[in-house]
Amino acid sequence: MFSRVNFSTESGLVQGCLQGDRMAQRHLYDQYSGKFLAICIRYLKDREHAEDVMIEGFMKIFEKLPQFQSKGSLEGWMKRIIVTQALMTLRSNRHFMMEINMENETEYQDHNYELNHMETEDLMRMVESLPVGYRTVFNLYAIEGFSHQEIGDLLGISESTSKSQLNRARNTLKEKIASQTPKERRING
C-alpha cells in the first residue's frame, strides 16, 4: 500500500519535502508564496522582479531544507531566506542600488499627526514611496524585526548608518502623514 505523508503538520510537510515529494513541495509553496511575494514586493517594488526573487528564494529553501533544525518556526526560517534573497538582489543589481544619503539633513520638526485614523494600506503605500535605502532599513527593522547590527551585516553598512537610515525613514513618514489634510485621512470603522 502507498502511505501518504501528513502535510497538515509542519514536521510532516518538512519530511515530505525532504523525501522529494512534489505534492509536499507544492503544498509548502502554495501555503507561503503569497506572504513571501508580499515581502519581496516591499523590498523590490517591481512585481516581476519580486516574483523572480521569491522563486529563487524557494529554490534556496528547498536546497537548504536539510539544514532546518526545527528549533524555531519553519516560517521564520524560510522568511529569513526570502529576505536575504531580496537583499542580495538589491546589492547585486545596479538598477536597485541603495541610496544611502549621509548628508546632514534638517531634523524633523514635530508635527501633529494622527496615525490612529490611517488605514494600514495607506501607511504601506507611504513606506513603498520611500527611497530604496530608507525603505529597506525600515522594512528590516520595523517589519522584519532585525537589529541594526544584523541590518548592517546584511546590507554591508555600518550599524550607525542603519540607525540613521531608520531615523530618516521615520521622519519622512511623519512628514508625509502630517502633510495629509484631514479629508485625505480615512477613519477606521
Short mmCIF file of N, CA, C and O in Angstrom, two decimals, residues 74-188:
data_model
loop_
_atom_site.label_atom_id
_atom_site.label_comp_id
_atom_site.label_asym_id
_atom_site.label_seq_id
_atom_site.Cartn_x
_atom_site.Cartn_y
_atom_site.Cartn_z
N LEU A 74 9.29 27.08 11.11
CA LEU A 74 9.65 26.89 9.72
C LEU A 74 9.43 28.19 8.95
O LEU A 74 10.27 28.60 8.16
N GLU A 75 8.31 28.83 9.21
CA GLU A 75 8.00 30.08 8.51
C GLU A 75 9.07 31.14 8.77
O GLU A 75 9.52 31.82 7.85
N GLY A 76 9.49 31.30 10.00
CA GLY A 76 10.53 32.27 10.33
C GLY A 76 11.85 31.96 9.65
O GLY A 76 12.53 32.86 9.14
N TRP A 77 12.20 30.68 9.61
CA TRP A 77 13.43 30.25 8.96
C TRP A 77 13.37 30.55 7.46
O TRP A 77 14.31 31.09 6.87
N MET A 78 12.23 30.23 6.84
CA MET A 78 12.07 30.47 5.40
C MET A 78 12.02 31.98 5.11
O MET A 78 12.59 32.43 4.11
N LYS A 79 11.37 32.72 5.97
CA LYS A 79 11.25 34.17 5.78
C LYS A 79 12.63 34.83 5.76
O LYS A 79 12.89 35.72 4.95
N ARG A 80 13.50 34.37 6.61
CA ARG A 80 14.86 34.91 6.64
C ARG A 80 15.58 34.65 5.32
O ARG A 80 16.31 35.50 4.81
N ILE A 81 15.37 33.48 4.73
CA ILE A 81 15.97 33.16 3.44
C ILE A 81 15.40 34.08 2.35
O ILE A 81 16.14 34.62 1.52
N ILE A 82 14.10 34.29 2.38
CA ILE A 82 13.45 35.15 1.37
C ILE A 82 13.96 36.58 1.50
O ILE A 82 14.30 37.22 0.49
N VAL A 83 14.03 37.11 2.72
CA VAL A 83 14.52 38.48 2.93
C VAL A 83 15.97 38.59 2.47
O VAL A 83 16.34 39.55 1.78
N THR A 84 16.78 37.62 2.82
CA THR A 84 18.18 37.63 2.40
C THR A 84 18.29 37.61 0.89
O THR A 84 19.11 38.33 0.30
N GLN A 85 17.46 36.82 0.23
CA GLN A 85 17.48 36.76 -1.23
C GLN A 85 17.10 38.11 -1.83
O GLN A 85 17.73 38.57 -2.79
N ALA A 86 16.11 38.78 -1.26
CA ALA A 86 15.70 40.11 -1.74
C ALA A 86 16.84 41.11 -1.56
O ALA A 86 17.12 41.92 -2.44
N LEU A 87 17.51 41.04 -0.41
CA LEU A 87 18.61 41.96 -0.14
C LEU A 87 19.80 41.70 -1.05
O LEU A 87 20.46 42.64 -1.51
N MET A 88 20.09 40.43 -1.32
CA MET A 88 21.18 40.11 -2.23
C MET A 88 20.88 40.66 -3.63
O MET A 88 21.77 41.15 -4.31
N THR A 89 19.63 40.61 -4.03
CA THR A 89 19.24 41.16 -5.33
C THR A 89 19.44 42.67 -5.33
O THR A 89 19.95 43.23 -6.30
N LEU A 90 19.06 43.33 -4.25
CA LEU A 90 19.27 44.78 -4.16
C LEU A 90 20.75 45.13 -4.25
O LEU A 90 21.13 46.08 -4.93
N ARG A 91 21.56 44.38 -3.55
CA ARG A 91 23.00 44.66 -3.52
C ARG A 91 23.69 44.37 -4.84
O ARG A 91 24.64 45.05 -5.22
N SER A 92 23.24 43.35 -5.56
CA SER A 92 23.95 42.94 -6.77
C SER A 92 23.46 43.62 -8.03
O SER A 92 24.13 43.57 -9.05
N ASN A 93 22.32 44.25 -7.99
CA ASN A 93 21.74 44.85 -9.18
C ASN A 93 21.85 46.36 -9.11
O ASN A 93 21.23 46.99 -8.27
N ARG A 94 22.61 46.95 -10.02
CA ARG A 94 22.79 48.40 -10.02
C ARG A 94 21.47 49.14 -10.15
O ARG A 94 21.32 50.24 -9.65
N HIS A 95 20.52 48.54 -10.84
CA HIS A 95 19.20 49.17 -11.02
C HIS A 95 18.51 49.40 -9.67
O HIS A 95 17.79 50.35 -9.50
N PHE A 96 18.78 48.52 -8.72
CA PHE A 96 18.17 48.63 -7.41
C PHE A 96 19.11 49.20 -6.36
O PHE A 96 18.82 49.14 -5.18
N MET A 97 20.26 49.72 -6.79
CA MET A 97 21.28 50.16 -5.85
C MET A 97 20.68 51.04 -4.75
O MET A 97 19.92 51.95 -5.01
N MET A 98 21.06 50.74 -3.53
CA MET A 98 20.54 51.50 -2.40
C MET A 98 21.14 52.88 -2.37
O MET A 98 22.32 53.06 -2.61
N GLU A 99 20.30 53.85 -2.07
CA GLU A 99 20.76 55.21 -1.89
C GLU A 99 20.96 55.43 -0.41
O GLU A 99 20.01 55.45 0.35
N ILE A 100 22.20 55.57 0.01
CA ILE A 100 22.49 55.85 1.41
C ILE A 100 22.85 57.32 1.47
O ILE A 100 23.94 57.72 1.09
N ASN A 101 21.94 58.13 1.94
CA ASN A 101 22.12 59.56 1.98
C ASN A 101 22.72 59.94 3.32
O ASN A 101 22.07 59.90 4.33
N MET A 102 23.98 60.34 3.30
CA MET A 102 24.66 60.67 4.54
C MET A 102 24.77 62.18 4.75
O MET A 102 25.43 62.64 5.65
N GLU A 103 24.11 62.97 3.90
CA GLU A 103 24.14 64.42 4.07
C GLU A 103 23.45 64.79 5.38
O GLU A 103 22.56 64.10 5.85
N ASN A 104 23.88 65.92 5.93
CA ASN A 104 23.19 66.40 7.11
C ASN A 104 21.87 66.99 6.67
O ASN A 104 21.83 67.91 5.87
N GLU A 105 20.82 66.43 7.16
CA GLU A 105 19.50 66.94 6.84
C GLU A 105 18.99 67.69 8.04
O GLU A 105 19.38 67.44 9.17
N THR A 106 18.08 68.61 7.79
CA THR A 106 17.49 69.31 8.91
C THR A 106 16.67 68.31 9.69
O THR A 106 16.02 67.44 9.12
N GLU A 107 16.74 68.41 10.98
CA GLU A 107 16.00 67.48 11.82
C GLU A 107 14.50 67.69 11.64
O GLU A 107 14.04 68.78 11.37
N TYR A 108 13.79 66.64 11.81
CA TYR A 108 12.34 66.67 11.68
C TYR A 108 11.75 67.56 12.76
O TYR A 108 12.11 67.49 13.92
N GLN A 109 10.86 68.42 12.33
CA GLN A 109 10.16 69.28 13.28
C GLN A 109 8.85 68.59 13.64
O GLN A 109 8.17 68.06 12.77
N ASP A 110 8.53 68.62 14.91
CA ASP A 110 7.36 67.91 15.38
C ASP A 110 6.08 68.48 14.78
O ASP A 110 5.81 69.66 14.86
N HIS A 111 5.35 67.64 14.10
CA HIS A 111 4.05 68.00 13.55
C HIS A 111 3.01 67.17 14.27
O HIS A 111 3.28 66.07 14.73
N ASN A 112 1.82 67.69 14.34
CA ASN A 112 0.72 66.88 14.88
C ASN A 112 0.25 65.98 13.76
O ASN A 112 -0.05 66.44 12.67
N TYR A 113 0.22 64.70 14.02
CA TYR A 113 -0.27 63.77 13.02
C TYR A 113 -1.10 62.72 13.72
O TYR A 113 -0.93 62.44 14.89
N GLU A 114 -2.02 62.16 12.97
CA GLU A 114 -2.97 61.20 13.54
C GLU A 114 -2.82 59.85 12.87
O GLU A 114 -3.51 59.56 11.91
N LEU A 115 -1.92 59.07 13.38
CA LEU A 115 -1.71 57.74 12.82
C LEU A 115 -2.92 56.84 13.10
O LEU A 115 -3.20 55.93 12.34
N ASN A 116 -3.65 57.10 14.16
CA ASN A 116 -4.78 56.26 14.53
C ASN A 116 -5.85 56.18 13.45
O ASN A 116 -6.58 55.22 13.36
N HIS A 117 -5.94 57.23 12.62
CA HIS A 117 -7.02 57.28 11.65
C HIS A 117 -6.58 56.88 10.25
O HIS A 117 -7.30 57.10 9.29
N MET A 118 -5.41 56.31 10.14
CA MET A 118 -4.93 55.88 8.83
C MET A 118 -5.17 54.39 8.65
O MET A 118 -5.10 53.63 9.60
N GLU A 119 -5.40 54.02 7.44
CA GLU A 119 -5.51 52.60 7.10
C GLU A 119 -4.10 52.03 6.92
O GLU A 119 -3.18 52.75 6.53
N THR A 120 -3.95 50.77 7.18
CA THR A 120 -2.66 50.10 7.00
C THR A 120 -2.16 50.25 5.57
O THR A 120 -0.99 50.49 5.34
N GLU A 121 -3.08 50.12 4.62
CA GLU A 121 -2.70 50.23 3.20
C GLU A 121 -2.11 51.59 2.89
O GLU A 121 -1.17 51.71 2.11
N ASP A 122 -2.67 52.65 3.48
CA ASP A 122 -2.16 54.00 3.25
C ASP A 122 -0.73 54.11 3.77
O ASP A 122 0.14 54.66 3.10
N LEU A 123 -0.50 53.59 4.96
CA LEU A 123 0.83 53.64 5.54
C LEU A 123 1.82 52.82 4.71
O LEU A 123 2.94 53.25 4.46
N MET A 124 1.41 51.64 4.26
CA MET A 124 2.30 50.81 3.46
C MET A 124 2.62 51.48 2.12
O MET A 124 3.74 51.37 1.63
N ARG A 125 1.67 52.22 1.54
CA ARG A 125 1.95 52.97 0.31
C ARG A 125 3.01 54.04 0.58
O ARG A 125 3.88 54.29 -0.25
N MET A 126 2.92 54.67 1.74
CA MET A 126 3.92 55.67 2.10
C MET A 126 5.29 55.03 2.27
O MET A 126 6.30 55.58 1.85
N VAL A 127 5.33 53.85 2.90
CA VAL A 127 6.60 53.13 3.06
C VAL A 127 7.17 52.78 1.69
O VAL A 127 8.36 52.95 1.44
N GLU A 128 6.32 52.32 0.77
CA GLU A 128 6.77 51.96 -0.57
C GLU A 128 7.34 53.15 -1.32
O GLU A 128 8.19 52.99 -2.19
N SER A 129 6.89 54.37 -0.99
CA SER A 129 7.36 55.56 -1.70
C SER A 129 8.69 56.09 -1.16
O SER A 129 9.27 57.01 -1.73
N LEU A 130 9.18 55.52 -0.06
CA LEU A 130 10.46 55.95 0.49
C LEU A 130 11.60 55.60 -0.47
O LEU A 130 11.51 54.63 -1.23
N PRO A 131 12.71 56.36 -0.42
CA PRO A 131 13.89 55.96 -1.21
C PRO A 131 14.32 54.55 -0.82
O PRO A 131 14.08 54.10 0.31
N VAL A 132 14.97 53.86 -1.72
CA VAL A 132 15.31 52.45 -1.53
C VAL A 132 16.04 52.19 -0.21
O VAL A 132 15.70 51.26 0.53
N GLY A 133 17.04 52.99 0.11
CA GLY A 133 17.81 52.78 1.34
C GLY A 133 16.96 52.92 2.58
O GLY A 133 17.01 52.10 3.49
N TYR A 134 16.16 53.98 2.63
CA TYR A 134 15.28 54.20 3.78
C TYR A 134 14.29 53.05 3.91
O TYR A 134 14.06 52.51 4.99
N ARG A 135 13.65 52.70 2.77
CA ARG A 135 12.62 51.67 2.77
C ARG A 135 13.19 50.32 3.21
O ARG A 135 12.57 49.61 4.01
N THR A 136 14.37 49.99 2.72
CA THR A 136 14.97 48.70 3.04
C THR A 136 15.26 48.59 4.53
O THR A 136 14.90 47.61 5.18
N VAL A 137 15.90 49.61 5.09
CA VAL A 137 16.22 49.59 6.52
C VAL A 137 14.94 49.61 7.35
O VAL A 137 14.81 48.86 8.33
N PHE A 138 13.97 50.42 6.96
CA PHE A 138 12.70 50.47 7.69
C PHE A 138 12.03 49.10 7.69
O PHE A 138 11.59 48.62 8.74
N ASN A 139 11.95 48.47 6.53
CA ASN A 139 11.34 47.13 6.45
C ASN A 139 12.06 46.12 7.33
O ASN A 139 11.44 45.36 8.06
N LEU A 140 13.39 46.12 7.24
CA LEU A 140 14.16 45.16 8.02
C LEU A 140 14.00 45.37 9.52
O LEU A 140 13.88 44.41 10.27
N TYR A 141 14.00 46.61 9.95
CA TYR A 141 13.93 46.90 11.38
C TYR A 141 12.50 46.85 11.91
O TYR A 141 12.20 46.10 12.84
N ALA A 142 11.63 47.62 11.31
CA ALA A 142 10.27 47.78 11.86
C ALA A 142 9.34 46.61 11.53
O ALA A 142 8.47 46.28 12.33
N ILE A 143 9.53 46.00 10.39
CA ILE A 143 8.60 44.94 9.97
C ILE A 143 9.18 43.55 10.20
O ILE A 143 8.52 42.68 10.75
N GLU A 144 10.43 43.36 9.81
CA GLU A 144 11.05 42.03 9.93
C GLU A 144 11.65 41.79 11.31
O GLU A 144 11.89 40.65 11.68
N GLY A 145 11.98 42.84 12.05
CA GLY A 145 12.49 42.69 13.40
C GLY A 145 13.99 42.47 13.52
O GLY A 145 14.46 41.98 14.55
N PHE A 146 14.75 42.81 12.50
CA PHE A 146 16.20 42.67 12.57
C PHE A 146 16.79 43.78 13.44
O PHE A 146 16.25 44.88 13.51
N SER A 147 17.93 43.51 14.07
CA SER A 147 18.63 44.53 14.84
C SER A 147 19.47 45.37 13.87
O SER A 147 19.71 44.97 12.73
N HIS A 148 19.94 46.53 14.35
CA HIS A 148 20.77 47.38 13.49
C HIS A 148 22.08 46.68 13.12
O HIS A 148 22.57 46.84 12.00
N GLN A 149 22.61 45.90 14.02
CA GLN A 149 23.84 45.15 13.72
C GLN A 149 23.57 44.13 12.61
O GLN A 149 24.36 44.01 11.67
N GLU A 150 22.45 43.41 12.70
CA GLU A 150 22.10 42.43 11.67
C GLU A 150 21.87 43.13 10.32
O GLU A 150 22.30 42.63 9.28
N ILE A 151 21.19 44.27 10.36
CA ILE A 151 20.94 45.02 9.13
C ILE A 151 22.25 45.46 8.50
O ILE A 151 22.45 45.32 7.29
N GLY A 152 23.15 45.96 9.34
CA GLY A 152 24.46 46.37 8.84
C GLY A 152 25.19 45.22 8.16
O GLY A 152 25.76 45.38 7.08
N ASP A 153 25.15 44.06 8.80
CA ASP A 153 25.81 42.88 8.22
C ASP A 153 25.16 42.46 6.91
O ASP A 153 25.85 42.14 5.94
N LEU A 154 23.83 42.47 6.87
CA LEU A 154 23.11 42.07 5.66
C LEU A 154 23.35 43.01 4.49
O LEU A 154 23.47 42.58 3.35
N LEU A 155 23.41 44.31 4.79
CA LEU A 155 23.50 45.31 3.72
C LEU A 155 24.91 45.81 3.46
O LEU A 155 25.14 46.57 2.52
N GLY A 156 25.85 45.42 4.31
CA GLY A 156 27.22 45.89 4.14
C GLY A 156 27.38 47.36 4.51
O GLY A 156 28.15 48.08 3.88
N ILE A 157 26.62 47.79 5.52
CA ILE A 157 26.71 49.17 6.00
C ILE A 157 27.00 49.13 7.50
O ILE A 157 26.87 48.08 8.13
N SER A 158 27.37 50.26 8.07
CA SER A 158 27.63 50.29 9.50
C SER A 158 26.33 50.30 10.28
O SER A 158 25.27 50.66 9.77
N GLU A 159 26.43 49.93 11.54
CA GLU A 159 25.27 49.95 12.43
C GLU A 159 24.74 51.38 12.55
O GLU A 159 23.53 51.59 12.56
N SER A 160 25.62 52.36 12.62
CA SER A 160 25.18 53.76 12.75
C SER A 160 24.48 54.23 11.47
O SER A 160 23.53 55.01 11.54
N THR A 161 24.91 53.75 10.32
CA THR A 161 24.23 54.10 9.07
C THR A 161 22.83 53.51 9.07
O THR A 161 21.87 54.17 8.64
N SER A 162 22.69 52.30 9.56
CA SER A 162 21.38 51.68 9.66
C SER A 162 20.46 52.51 10.55
O SER A 162 19.31 52.79 10.20
N LYS A 163 20.98 52.95 11.70
CA LYS A 163 20.18 53.77 12.62
C LYS A 163 19.80 55.09 11.97
O LYS A 163 18.66 55.55 12.10
N SER A 164 20.73 55.68 11.25
CA SER A 164 20.48 56.95 10.57
C SER A 164 19.41 56.79 9.49
O SER A 164 18.50 57.62 9.38
N GLN A 165 19.51 55.72 8.71
CA GLN A 165 18.52 55.48 7.66
C GLN A 165 17.13 55.24 8.25
O GLN A 165 16.14 55.73 7.72
N LEU A 166 17.06 54.52 9.36
CA LEU A 166 15.78 54.29 10.01
C LEU A 166 15.19 55.61 10.52
O LEU A 166 14.01 55.87 10.33
N ASN A 167 16.03 56.42 11.13
CA ASN A 167 15.56 57.71 11.64
C ASN A 167 15.03 58.58 10.51
O ASN A 167 13.97 59.20 10.63
N ARG A 168 15.75 58.61 9.41
CA ARG A 168 15.32 59.42 8.27
C ARG A 168 14.03 58.86 7.65
O ARG A 168 13.17 59.62 7.22
N ALA A 169 13.91 57.54 7.62
CA ALA A 169 12.68 56.94 7.11
C ALA A 169 11.50 57.32 7.99
O ALA A 169 10.44 57.71 7.48
N ARG A 170 11.69 57.22 9.29
CA ARG A 170 10.61 57.59 10.22
C ARG A 170 10.23 59.05 10.06
O ARG A 170 9.04 59.39 10.04
N ASN A 171 11.24 59.92 9.98
CA ASN A 171 10.96 61.35 9.84
C ASN A 171 10.23 61.65 8.54
O ASN A 171 9.30 62.46 8.51
N THR A 172 10.63 60.99 7.46
CA THR A 172 9.97 61.18 6.18
C THR A 172 8.52 60.71 6.26
O THR A 172 7.61 61.39 5.76
N LEU A 173 8.30 59.57 6.91
CA LEU A 173 6.93 59.07 7.07
C LEU A 173 6.10 60.03 7.92
O LEU A 173 4.94 60.31 7.59
N LYS A 174 6.68 60.56 8.99
CA LYS A 174 5.96 61.51 9.83
C LYS A 174 5.57 62.75 9.04
O LYS A 174 4.46 63.27 9.18
N GLU A 175 6.50 63.23 8.20
CA GLU A 175 6.20 64.41 7.38
C GLU A 175 5.08 64.12 6.39
O GLU A 175 4.19 64.95 6.18
N LYS A 176 5.10 62.94 5.79
CA LYS A 176 4.06 62.56 4.84
C LYS A 176 2.70 62.48 5.54
O LYS A 176 1.69 62.90 5.00
N ILE A 177 2.70 61.91 6.73
CA ILE A 177 1.45 61.78 7.48
C ILE A 177 0.95 63.17 7.88
O ILE A 177 -0.23 63.48 7.74
N ALA A 178 1.86 64.00 8.36
CA ALA A 178 1.48 65.35 8.81
C ALA A 178 0.99 66.21 7.66
O ALA A 178 0.14 67.09 7.86
N SER A 179 1.49 65.97 6.45
CA SER A 179 1.10 66.80 5.32
C SER A 179 -0.27 66.46 4.76
O SER A 179 -0.81 67.21 3.96
N GLN A 180 -0.82 65.34 5.17
CA GLN A 180 -2.15 64.98 4.70
C GLN A 180 -3.19 65.88 5.33
O GLN A 180 -3.12 66.20 6.52
N THR A 181 -4.16 66.26 4.55
CA THR A 181 -5.28 67.02 5.09
C THR A 181 -6.22 66.05 5.78
O THR A 181 -6.22 64.86 5.45
N PRO A 182 -7.03 66.53 6.70
CA PRO A 182 -7.95 65.62 7.38
C PRO A 182 -8.86 64.85 6.41
O PRO A 182 -9.23 63.73 6.67
N LYS A 183 -9.20 65.44 5.27
CA LYS A 183 -10.05 64.76 4.30
C LYS A 183 -9.33 63.56 3.68
O LYS A 183 -9.95 62.60 3.28
N GLU A 184 -8.00 63.65 3.58
CA GLU A 184 -7.24 62.55 3.00
C GLU A 184 -7.11 61.37 3.96
O GLU A 184 -6.83 60.26 3.54
N ARG A 185 -7.28 61.62 5.23
CA ARG A 185 -7.16 60.56 6.21
C ARG A 185 -8.47 59.78 6.27
O ARG A 185 -9.54 60.36 6.40
N ARG A 186 -8.35 58.51 6.19
CA ARG A 186 -9.55 57.66 6.32
C ARG A 186 -9.74 57.32 7.79
O ARG A 186 -8.78 57.07 8.50
N ILE A 187 -10.96 57.27 8.19
CA ILE A 187 -11.25 56.93 9.58
C ILE A 187 -11.62 55.47 9.65
O ILE A 187 -12.49 55.00 8.93
N ASN A 188 -10.93 54.75 10.51
CA ASN A 188 -11.22 53.32 10.70
C ASN A 188 -12.58 53.14 11.33
O ASN A 188 -12.93 53.82 12.28
#
